[in-house]
XYZ file of C-alpha atoms in Angstrom:
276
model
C 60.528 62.825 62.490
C 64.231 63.673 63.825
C 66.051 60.856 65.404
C 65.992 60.969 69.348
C 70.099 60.743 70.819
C 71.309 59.021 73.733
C 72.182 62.705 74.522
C 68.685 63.782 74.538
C 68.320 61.602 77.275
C 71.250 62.073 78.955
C 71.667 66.128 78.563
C 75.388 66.556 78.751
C 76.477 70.245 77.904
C 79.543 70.263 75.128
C 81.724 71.023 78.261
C 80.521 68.290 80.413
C 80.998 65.686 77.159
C 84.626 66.162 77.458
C 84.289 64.240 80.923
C 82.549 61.162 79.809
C 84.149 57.848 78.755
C 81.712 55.016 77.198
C 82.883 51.420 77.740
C 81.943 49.118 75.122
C 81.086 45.624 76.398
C 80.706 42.497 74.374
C 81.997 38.906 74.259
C 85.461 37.750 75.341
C 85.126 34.664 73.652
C 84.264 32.800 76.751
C 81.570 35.101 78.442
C 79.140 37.040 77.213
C 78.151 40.319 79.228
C 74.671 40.571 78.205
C 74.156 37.187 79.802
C 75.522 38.224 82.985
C 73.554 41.416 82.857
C 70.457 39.120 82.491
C 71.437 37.306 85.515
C 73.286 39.976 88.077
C 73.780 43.501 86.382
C 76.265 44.150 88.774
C 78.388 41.847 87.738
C 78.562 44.022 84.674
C 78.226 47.944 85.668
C 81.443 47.142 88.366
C 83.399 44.079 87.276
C 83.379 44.992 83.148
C 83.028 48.296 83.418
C 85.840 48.942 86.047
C 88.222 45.849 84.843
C 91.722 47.155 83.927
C 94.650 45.118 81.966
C 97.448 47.210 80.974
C 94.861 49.937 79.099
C 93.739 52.891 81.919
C 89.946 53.332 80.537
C 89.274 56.075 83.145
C 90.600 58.605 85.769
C 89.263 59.695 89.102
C 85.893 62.138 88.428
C 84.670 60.975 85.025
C 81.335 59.782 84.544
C 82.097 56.360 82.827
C 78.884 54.878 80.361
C 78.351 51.202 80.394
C 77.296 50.133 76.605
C 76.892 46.062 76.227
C 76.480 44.699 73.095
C 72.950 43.125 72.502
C 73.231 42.687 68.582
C 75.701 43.724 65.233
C 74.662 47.591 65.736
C 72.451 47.651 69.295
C 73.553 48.107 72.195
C 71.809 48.238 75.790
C 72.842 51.511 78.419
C 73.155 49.280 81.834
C 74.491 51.828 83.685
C 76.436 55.544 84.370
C 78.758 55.868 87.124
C 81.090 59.058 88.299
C 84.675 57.386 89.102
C 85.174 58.924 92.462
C 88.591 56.431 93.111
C 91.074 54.823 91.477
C 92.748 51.125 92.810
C 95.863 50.712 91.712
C 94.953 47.228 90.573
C 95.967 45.443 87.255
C 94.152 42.538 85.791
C 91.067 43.441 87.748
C 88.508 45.909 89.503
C 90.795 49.366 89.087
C 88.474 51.729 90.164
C 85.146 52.692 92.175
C 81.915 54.350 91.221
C 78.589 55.946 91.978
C 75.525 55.321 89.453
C 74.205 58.291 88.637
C 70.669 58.206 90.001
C 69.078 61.344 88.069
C 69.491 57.866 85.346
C 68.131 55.412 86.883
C 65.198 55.005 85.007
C 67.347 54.332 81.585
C 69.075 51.610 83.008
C 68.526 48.209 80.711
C 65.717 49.896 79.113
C 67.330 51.914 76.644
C 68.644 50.455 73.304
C 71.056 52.132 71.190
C 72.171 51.898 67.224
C 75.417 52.309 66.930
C 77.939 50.965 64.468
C 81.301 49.803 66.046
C 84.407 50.083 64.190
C 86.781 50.279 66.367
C 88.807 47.745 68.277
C 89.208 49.396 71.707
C 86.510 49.485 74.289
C 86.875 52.853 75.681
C 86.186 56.113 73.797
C 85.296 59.723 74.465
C 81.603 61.072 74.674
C 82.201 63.796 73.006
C 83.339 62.554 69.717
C 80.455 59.808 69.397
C 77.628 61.003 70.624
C 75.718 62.509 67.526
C 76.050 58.805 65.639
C 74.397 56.974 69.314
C 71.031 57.072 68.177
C 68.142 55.681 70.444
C 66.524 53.038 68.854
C 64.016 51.526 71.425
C 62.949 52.410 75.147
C 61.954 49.106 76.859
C 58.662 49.213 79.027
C 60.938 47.242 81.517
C 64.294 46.089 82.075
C 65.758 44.284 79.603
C 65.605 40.242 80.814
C 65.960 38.744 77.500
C 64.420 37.264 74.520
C 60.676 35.832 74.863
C 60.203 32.478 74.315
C 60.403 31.274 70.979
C 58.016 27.980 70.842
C 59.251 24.538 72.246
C 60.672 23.873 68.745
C 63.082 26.427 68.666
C 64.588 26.362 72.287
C 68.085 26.109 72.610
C 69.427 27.625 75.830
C 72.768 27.837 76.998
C 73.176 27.057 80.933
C 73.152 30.742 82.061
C 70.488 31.524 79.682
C 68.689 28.117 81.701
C 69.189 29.676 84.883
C 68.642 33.803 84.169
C 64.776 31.969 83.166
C 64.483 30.179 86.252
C 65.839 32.442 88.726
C 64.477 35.155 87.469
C 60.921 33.928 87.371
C 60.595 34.795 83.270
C 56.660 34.464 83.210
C 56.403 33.457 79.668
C 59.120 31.225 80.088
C 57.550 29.635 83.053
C 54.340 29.463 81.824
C 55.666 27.603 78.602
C 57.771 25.074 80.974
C 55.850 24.482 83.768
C 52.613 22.383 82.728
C 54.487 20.624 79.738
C 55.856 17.029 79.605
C 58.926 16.426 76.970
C 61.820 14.414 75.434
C 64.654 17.044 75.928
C 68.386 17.050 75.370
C 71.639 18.387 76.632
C 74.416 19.041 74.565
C 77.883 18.855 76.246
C 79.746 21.360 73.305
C 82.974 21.095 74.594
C 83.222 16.949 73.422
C 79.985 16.444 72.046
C 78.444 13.978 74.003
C 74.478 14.191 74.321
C 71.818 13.512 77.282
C 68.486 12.594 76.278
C 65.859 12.855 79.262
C 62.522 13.005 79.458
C 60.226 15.437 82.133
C 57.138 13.266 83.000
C 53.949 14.362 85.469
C 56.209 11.720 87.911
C 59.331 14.371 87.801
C 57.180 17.225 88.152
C 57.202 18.653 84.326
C 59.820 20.268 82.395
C 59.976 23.577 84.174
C 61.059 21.421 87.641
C 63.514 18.983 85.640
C 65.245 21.626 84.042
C 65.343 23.689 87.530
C 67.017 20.454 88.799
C 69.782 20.925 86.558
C 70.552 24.828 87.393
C 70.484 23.718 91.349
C 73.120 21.203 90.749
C 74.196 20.662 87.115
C 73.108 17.141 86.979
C 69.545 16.507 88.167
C 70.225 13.161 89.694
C 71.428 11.565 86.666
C 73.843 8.874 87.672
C 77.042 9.903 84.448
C 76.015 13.839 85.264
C 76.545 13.343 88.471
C 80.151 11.511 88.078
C 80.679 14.319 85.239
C 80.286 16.712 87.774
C 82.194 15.447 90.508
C 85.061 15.068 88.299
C 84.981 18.111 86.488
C 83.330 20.362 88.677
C 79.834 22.732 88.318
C 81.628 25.080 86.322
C 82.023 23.002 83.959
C 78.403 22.721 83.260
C 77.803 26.417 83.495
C 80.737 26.720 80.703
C 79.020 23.739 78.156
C 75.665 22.549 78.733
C 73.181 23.716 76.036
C 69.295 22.583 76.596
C 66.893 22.061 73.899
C 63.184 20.042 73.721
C 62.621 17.243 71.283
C 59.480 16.808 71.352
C 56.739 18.414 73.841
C 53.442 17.087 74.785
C 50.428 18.172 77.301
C 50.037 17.392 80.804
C 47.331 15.039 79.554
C 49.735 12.703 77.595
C 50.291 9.315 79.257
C 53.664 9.258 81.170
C 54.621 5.864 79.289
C 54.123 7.154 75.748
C 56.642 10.125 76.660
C 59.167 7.120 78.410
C 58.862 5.298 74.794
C 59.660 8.446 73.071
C 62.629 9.187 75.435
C 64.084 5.297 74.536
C 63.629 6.316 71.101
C 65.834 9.146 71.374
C 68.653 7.034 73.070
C 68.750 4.997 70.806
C 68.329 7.432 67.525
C 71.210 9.355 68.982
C 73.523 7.443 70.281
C 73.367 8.773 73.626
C 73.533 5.349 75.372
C 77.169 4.235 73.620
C 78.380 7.213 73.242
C 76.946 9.840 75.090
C 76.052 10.304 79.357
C 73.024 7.905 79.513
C 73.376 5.135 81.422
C 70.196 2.753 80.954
C-alpha cells in the first residue's frame, strides 16, 4: 500500500505549490507551541504563524501552512491561512490571514512524518511536499496525551491547566474520585511542595484545579511566592506529580500521615515551601 501525502489531502496543482509557504513550529526554549495549541490554537495559527523578527516568512496572497512539532519526525497541521495583508510590524504579528475552510476538517487531526533538517522555519511547498507523508488522521482534535497511570504523572503547569480547562475526560475521571500525597516541583530553584488532596479538600481533581485558578491553592509560602513573584511565575516552573494515590474509601488521616511522611522524607519543610 502507497503512502498517503499531505498533498493528497490538500490537492495543490504544481502551479498552485509555488504559492504555499509551511511554517515550522517547535520550542523556543521557553514555550512550547504544541502546549499552547492544546490550550488556545489561536494562539498558535496567528501569533507563531504570523510572528516576524528580521526574517519576512510570507508576502501578501500566499497560503501559509502551520506545521507544530509534536515529536523528533511528527508533526501536527493546525491550520492553513491565505495572507490577504501585510503589517509592517517587526518583533511581532506581521501579517493577517483567512483559514482556509474547504480544510477545516484537517485541522489538529492530521499528523505528519517528516524529517527536519533544516534550521529555518519557513520553506516552500513545492520543494517538500513528496517527503510530508501522512502518518495518522486523529478521530478528533488533537488535546494531548491520555493519561498515563497515577505513577507516571508529571505535568507541567500548562499541561495542568489544558486538562482542567479543557474538561480531558480520562483525565478527569482519573483525578476526580482519588485522594493522594502529591508534589510540586519549583524547577527554576528546586524547592518542593508536598500536599495531600483528602475527601475534606474535595479530591485531587479540585486541589489541583485550585492551583490553575490561582497558582497557590491557599497554601500560606505559595501564596507569598506568588505575591512576590507573580502568577507567571508559576505558569513558567511548577511541575505536578502524585506520590502515592489511594481510593475515596481510604481514611482521610492515613493519607495526612502519609503527607507528614513526605515532608519530612523530602525536605520540603527546611528547605522547600511547606510551612507546618
Amino acid at each position: 500500500m502507497g503512502q498517503i501525502l499531505l498533498n493528497d489531502l490538500l490537492g495543490f496543482s504544481e502551479e498552485e505549490m509555488k504559492n504555499v509557504k509551511i511554517k515550522f513550529n517547535q520550542s523556543n526554549g521557553i514555550e512550547n507551541p504544541i502546549d499552547l495549541f492544546k490550550e488556545n490554537p489561536d494562539l498558535l495559527n496567528n501569533q507563531w504563524l504570523f510572528w516576524r523578527t528580521k526574517t519576512r516568512y510570507f508576502r501578501v496572497g500566499q497560503i501559509a501552512v502551520c506545521l507544530v512539532r509534536l515529536s523528533y519526525d511528527t508533526w501536527l497541521l493546525s491550520t492553513v491561512k491565505r495572507v490577504v495583508k501585510e503589517l509592517g510590524v517587526l518583533n511581532g504579528v506581521n501579517y493577517a490571514g483567512e483559514e482556509l475552510e474547504q480544510y477545516s476538517q484537517y485541522y489538529g487531526r492530521v499528523i505528519i512524518k517528516f524529517r527536519k533538517s533544516f534550521q529555518s522555519q519557513g520553506r516552500f511547498y513545492e520543494g517538500l511536499h513528496k517527503e510530508l507523508v501522512v502518518q495518522q488522521i486523529l478521530p478528533t482534535t488533537f488535546d494531548g496525551d491520555d493519561s498515563p497511570g497515577y505513577d507516571k504523572v508529571k505535568l507541567s503547569y500548562q499541561q495542568l491547566a489544558t486538562i482542567i480547562l479543557r474538561g480531558k475526560r480520562d483525565w478527569i475521571a482519573a483525578l476526580e474520585n482519588q485522594k493522594a500525597v502529591y508534589l510540586i516541583t519549583d524547577t527554576y530553584n528546586g524547592k518542593l511542595y508536598v500536599g495531600s488532596a483528602t475527601s475534606n479538600s474535595q479530591m485531587l481533581l479540585t486541589r489541583w484545579s485550585n492551583y490553575v485558578s490561582n497558582g497557590h491553592g491557599g497554601n500560606k509560602e505559595l501564596v507569598a511566592l506568588v505575591e512576590e513573584k507573580g502568577f507567571e511565575y508559576v505558569k513558567q516552573y511548577f511541575q505536578y506529580t502524585i506520590l502515592e494515590n489511594y481510593n475515596g474509601k481510604v481514611d482521610d488521616k492515613l493519607v495526612l500521615q502519609r503527607e507528614s511522611y513526605w515532608k519530612e522524607a523530602l525536605g520540603s519543610r527546611q528547605f522547600g515551601y511547606n510551612s507546618n
